[in-house]
RNA sequence: AGGCGCGUAGCUCAGUGGGAGAGCGCUACCUUGACACGGUAGAGGUCAGGGGUUCGAAACCCCUCGUGCCUACCA
């Protein structure tokens, strides 16, 4: 006997089923060579991360696809893993260290990295367990980490090959620098925020003669690094100043006034100070005019020696104050105004970015980008929705070389070595070009203290090579030092054979390794079976915010190293916002925790909500209210199941093909077939909301509302011939429904499957419904039944006839077909309308004092005389007439329009004509009835 | 400033040329033998506004207003 709990309790079964699936290897791809591959690589979440709504939506969509494809006969691989998240992870561990009062520099590089691995083992990857909670059917045996051995090998291979091709190079230029994280950042890792600051107006006196030029700046402290003042050549105010020399305030330097059309005369005073070492526009200007660059700010965000003895060592903001005070003292500060402008912040720690002149590693992006653009243009990869194409093209057009080096420790170390004992191509000893800064000053016995210096100097001072390496906090290697890039760690200089070689201290941008994710996770550079089978992957599911960070880079790397795109489709899903449409953020306090939702409502309801919300091209507004609604849906499904299994003894487990179904059964089978087609099509088109809604509608409003109710008269009869067929049909439709639902709601459907059907080991192994037969004639016939029932119910409802009151009804049928169909469903009609008697037929006459409802091919009469006030019915009919008149006048106008008759497609014309005559007919009937009722009323009837 | 969206029922949103849909909410009635996490019946819309194309526009084009995001600039 089938047993089912009285209420569905998700918490009790979800974990059990998950362990069951995973333990039985159902998440692993079927090795069957006949099956076509379907592969998704997960966008690797940060190892530091915990699941938020965006992840939840992302994972739900991938899981729907994976489960659906598995059930439709594909060998599915959903490959999970995590990203080492260089800066973020390093920050987490540094924070931990600072609680113990130590910095990473005190710990040293190797010990620090050990500490991070330890942290990862203990706390990292929380998100993996959370993904399991929502039911993600990832193949955990293939889980990867961007820093694991295999992926590191891939990173190294890629770096070496790009280096050898000259696509990777070092250069000294201005980059975004985070003084707190102490590393370079790529353009994308800078977030601009509107910030209120001040615009300071500063006088720059002419070097000879009187007068001055006033410049406006938001960053007075960079004045110390100015190397010019620029004006627009067209600006008459400054014409006579061009080429003159100014005394740079607070310094003893003299700087020229130059003319450049890039200067906006309308902004500030129309004269702008130029600091090529600390501003991107100024850098460009400096290049055009061959101005020197003076770096006055260091990597710690403090003023350098170049800033002058007085300011050296001051924090940049302290220096700003000092400079302003000093300018005031010299009467050079003309004024200051409030000024709102956008300021770059580090995307990891929110510290204000400092543009700094440093040597970094870059990838030449132009030709890979062109290929990646072409691949999308050629349709080798398509974005869904395709509105993202343009964004992608636009960004790729403006793309700049990618800065891939980071001055942190947690990451893939750049596989490049330098020899301090060789001379470079200009004959300079390279040891003179490599500078070391020690963690802490090293004291000699004689009281001499050394903070660092060039390699050569340090060696001369008596430091051994090993000591220098051990004690170096920072190593600056000049651009002119020859790099050796190798797949294997280098032990000696390939040129001179010295064992005293220095490895490049930088690590790679995390995105460098994630760009390889679609093939590195499948085993590349080895030619593995997985790689052969699953590359290119089928679809990438991700949010639009990382199209540039990640998707574009994967395309470039995939095309370069696999000679094919990494994925066929890119499904871009929405951002999850709160119910008011605001971005969720910790500071706003409107964050919804997916795990809390799962606890409260179950993973299935949660997943269903996300799917139902996920309309293409629109943000998701998550509301708990709707989530609750979908929990009700599960409850509905559960209770329907309870109802169905009560008839277990009549269940012969025969498919509907072997039965002679009654009309209702044929109808529901046809509706099921329709839904199955719709769901498959919608999933094919990534229309998850439509797929979810169409199952919802079918299960609730067709299967439960109509079919279950229609089955009752048959099931409650002691000895009904149709009973077995009907019960089989009930079970069949239930079975197909839960299969249809499984990709969206895996847990409850498995529970029902195992409890009720228990065929295959798991619903996951069953075949997804598709290609069921439609019965259009049955659907048309059912219209009569539904219309008749709805008609009678409407009268009851609108006239407020108590549901407990059993009434009589008459249906005058206008066609034989209607009569036949209704007659053969008389029991259902009576049951569903709570009528004790219904007369059906072409000769049925309307009884005096009846309420009326006119439908296609039938007129419905409910005698109400004596039951209630006839006035109510007259009112009701009056309202309906008004509605009919409105429609009629509209159609009439249309049908008398000759242009319409001549131009509209014939089908449309015919449809409207038919509609018109139907309405005319209906109106006549109603009018007739109204007159009758009115006469009864007058006669005191 | 440039680009991309959005504006449809009280709320959240479907609807890519033939006269308006769903879910939730709301109203009335109902403990009808799966389900009150339910049932039945209702109410509710100048599809932001204006103009155009068309026989016909919520849909296509233009303008305006409102709103969101992205990119750039912000000395």
mmCIF file of N, CA, C and O in Angstrom, chain A residues 296-298 300-316 318-319:
data_model
loop_
_atom_site.group_PDB
_atom_site.id
_atom_site.type_symbol
_atom_site.label_atom_id
_atom_site.label_comp_id
_atom_site.label_asym_id
_atom_site.label_seq_id
_atom_site.Cartn_x
_atom_site.Cartn_y
_atom_site.Cartn_z
ATOM 1 N N UNK A 296 55.263 61.436 -6.592
ATOM 2 C CA UNK A 296 55.352 62.002 -5.251
ATOM 3 C C UNK A 296 54.608 61.168 -4.218
ATOM 4 O O UNK A 296 54.612 61.479 -3.037
ATOM 5 N N UNK A 297 53.947 60.106 -4.696
ATOM 6 C CA UNK A 297 53.220 59.238 -3.769
ATOM 7 C C UNK A 297 53.756 57.819 -3.923
ATOM 8 O O UNK A 297 54.053 57.377 -5.037
ATOM 9 N N UNK A 298 53.883 57.134 -2.801
ATOM 10 C CA UNK A 298 54.462 55.791 -2.828
ATOM 11 C C UNK A 298 53.362 54.731 -2.844
ATOM 12 O O UNK A 298 52.175 55.046 -2.776
ATOM 13 N N UNK A 300 52.482 52.898 -0.558
ATOM 14 C CA UNK A 300 51.716 52.856 0.684
ATOM 15 C C UNK A 300 50.725 54.008 0.775
ATOM 16 O O UNK A 300 50.054 54.171 1.789
ATOM 17 N N UNK A 301 50.684 54.841 -0.267
ATOM 18 C CA UNK A 301 49.798 55.993 -0.213
ATOM 19 C C UNK A 301 50.403 57.131 0.603
ATOM 20 O O UNK A 301 49.691 58.003 1.083
ATOM 21 N N UNK A 302 51.727 57.082 0.781
ATOM 22 C CA UNK A 302 52.400 58.159 1.514
ATOM 23 C C UNK A 302 53.253 58.961 0.538
ATOM 24 O O UNK A 302 53.557 58.511 -0.558
ATOM 25 N N UNK A 303 53.639 60.158 1.009
ATOM 26 C CA UNK A 303 54.407 61.020 0.125
ATOM 27 C C UNK A 303 55.849 60.518 0.033
ATOM 28 O O UNK A 303 56.445 60.077 1.025
ATOM 29 N N UNK A 304 56.398 60.616 -1.169
ATOM 30 C CA UNK A 304 57.750 60.108 -1.392
ATOM 31 C C UNK A 304 58.777 61.208 -1.142
ATOM 32 O O UNK A 304 58.423 62.358 -0.867
ATOM 33 N N UNK A 305 60.029 60.825 -1.266
ATOM 34 C CA UNK A 305 61.112 61.798 -1.093
ATOM 35 C C UNK A 305 61.010 62.903 -2.144
ATOM 36 O O UNK A 305 61.318 64.060 -1.871
ATOM 37 N N UNK A 306 60.519 62.549 -3.304
ATOM 38 C CA UNK A 306 60.374 63.535 -4.383
ATOM 39 C C UNK A 306 59.419 64.659 -4.002
ATOM 40 O O UNK A 306 59.431 65.727 -4.595
ATOM 41 N N UNK A 307 58.554 64.393 -3.037
ATOM 42 C CA UNK A 307 57.589 65.401 -2.622
ATOM 43 C C UNK A 307 58.260 66.505 -1.808
ATOM 44 O O UNK A 307 57.635 67.530 -1.528
ATOM 45 N N UNK A 308 59.471 66.260 -1.449
ATOM 46 C CA UNK A 308 60.190 67.260 -0.657
ATOM 47 C C UNK A 308 60.301 66.811 0.793
ATOM 48 O O UNK A 308 59.444 66.068 1.299
ATOM 49 N N UNK A 309 61.365 67.274 1.417
ATOM 50 C CA UNK A 309 61.688 66.855 2.795
ATOM 51 C C UNK A 309 60.512 67.081 3.740
ATOM 52 O O UNK A 309 60.191 66.252 4.577
ATOM 53 N N UNK A 310 59.835 68.203 3.531
ATOM 54 C CA UNK A 310 58.775 68.597 4.463
ATOM 55 C C UNK A 310 57.583 67.631 4.455
ATOM 56 O O UNK A 310 56.944 67.395 5.468
ATOM 57 N N UNK A 311 57.296 67.098 3.272
ATOM 58 C CA UNK A 311 56.079 66.284 3.139
ATOM 59 C C UNK A 311 56.361 64.797 3.122
ATOM 60 O O UNK A 311 55.453 63.983 3.283
ATOM 61 N N UNK A 312 57.584 64.438 2.904
ATOM 62 C CA UNK A 312 57.968 63.037 2.774
ATOM 63 C C UNK A 312 57.433 62.207 3.946
ATOM 64 O O UNK A 312 57.545 62.605 5.107
ATOM 65 N N UNK A 313 56.802 61.094 3.625
ATOM 66 C CA UNK A 313 56.336 60.188 4.668
ATOM 67 C C UNK A 313 54.929 60.487 5.166
ATOM 68 O O UNK A 313 54.309 59.667 5.830
ATOM 69 N N UNK A 314 54.414 61.682 4.811
ATOM 70 C CA UNK A 314 53.046 61.994 5.223
ATOM 71 C C UNK A 314 52.054 61.156 4.415
ATOM 72 O O UNK A 314 52.275 60.897 3.229
ATOM 73 N N UNK A 315 50.972 60.780 5.034
ATOM 74 C CA UNK A 315 49.888 60.128 4.307
ATOM 75 C C UNK A 315 49.316 61.120 3.277
ATOM 76 O O UNK A 315 49.329 62.329 3.501
ATOM 77 N N UNK A 316 48.804 60.601 2.157
ATOM 78 C CA UNK A 316 48.372 61.513 1.091
ATOM 79 C C UNK A 316 47.309 62.506 1.554
ATOM 80 O O UNK A 316 47.247 63.628 1.091
ATOM 81 N N UNK A 318 46.875 63.528 4.799
ATOM 82 C CA UNK A 318 47.517 64.458 5.735
ATOM 83 C C UNK A 318 48.286 65.499 4.944
ATOM 84 O O UNK A 318 48.283 66.690 5.275
ATOM 85 N N UNK A 319 48.901 65.035 3.869
ATOM 86 C CA UNK A 319 49.668 65.948 3.043
ATOM 87 C C UNK A 319 48.759 66.970 2.379
ATOM 88 O O UNK A 319 49.122 68.138 2.231
#
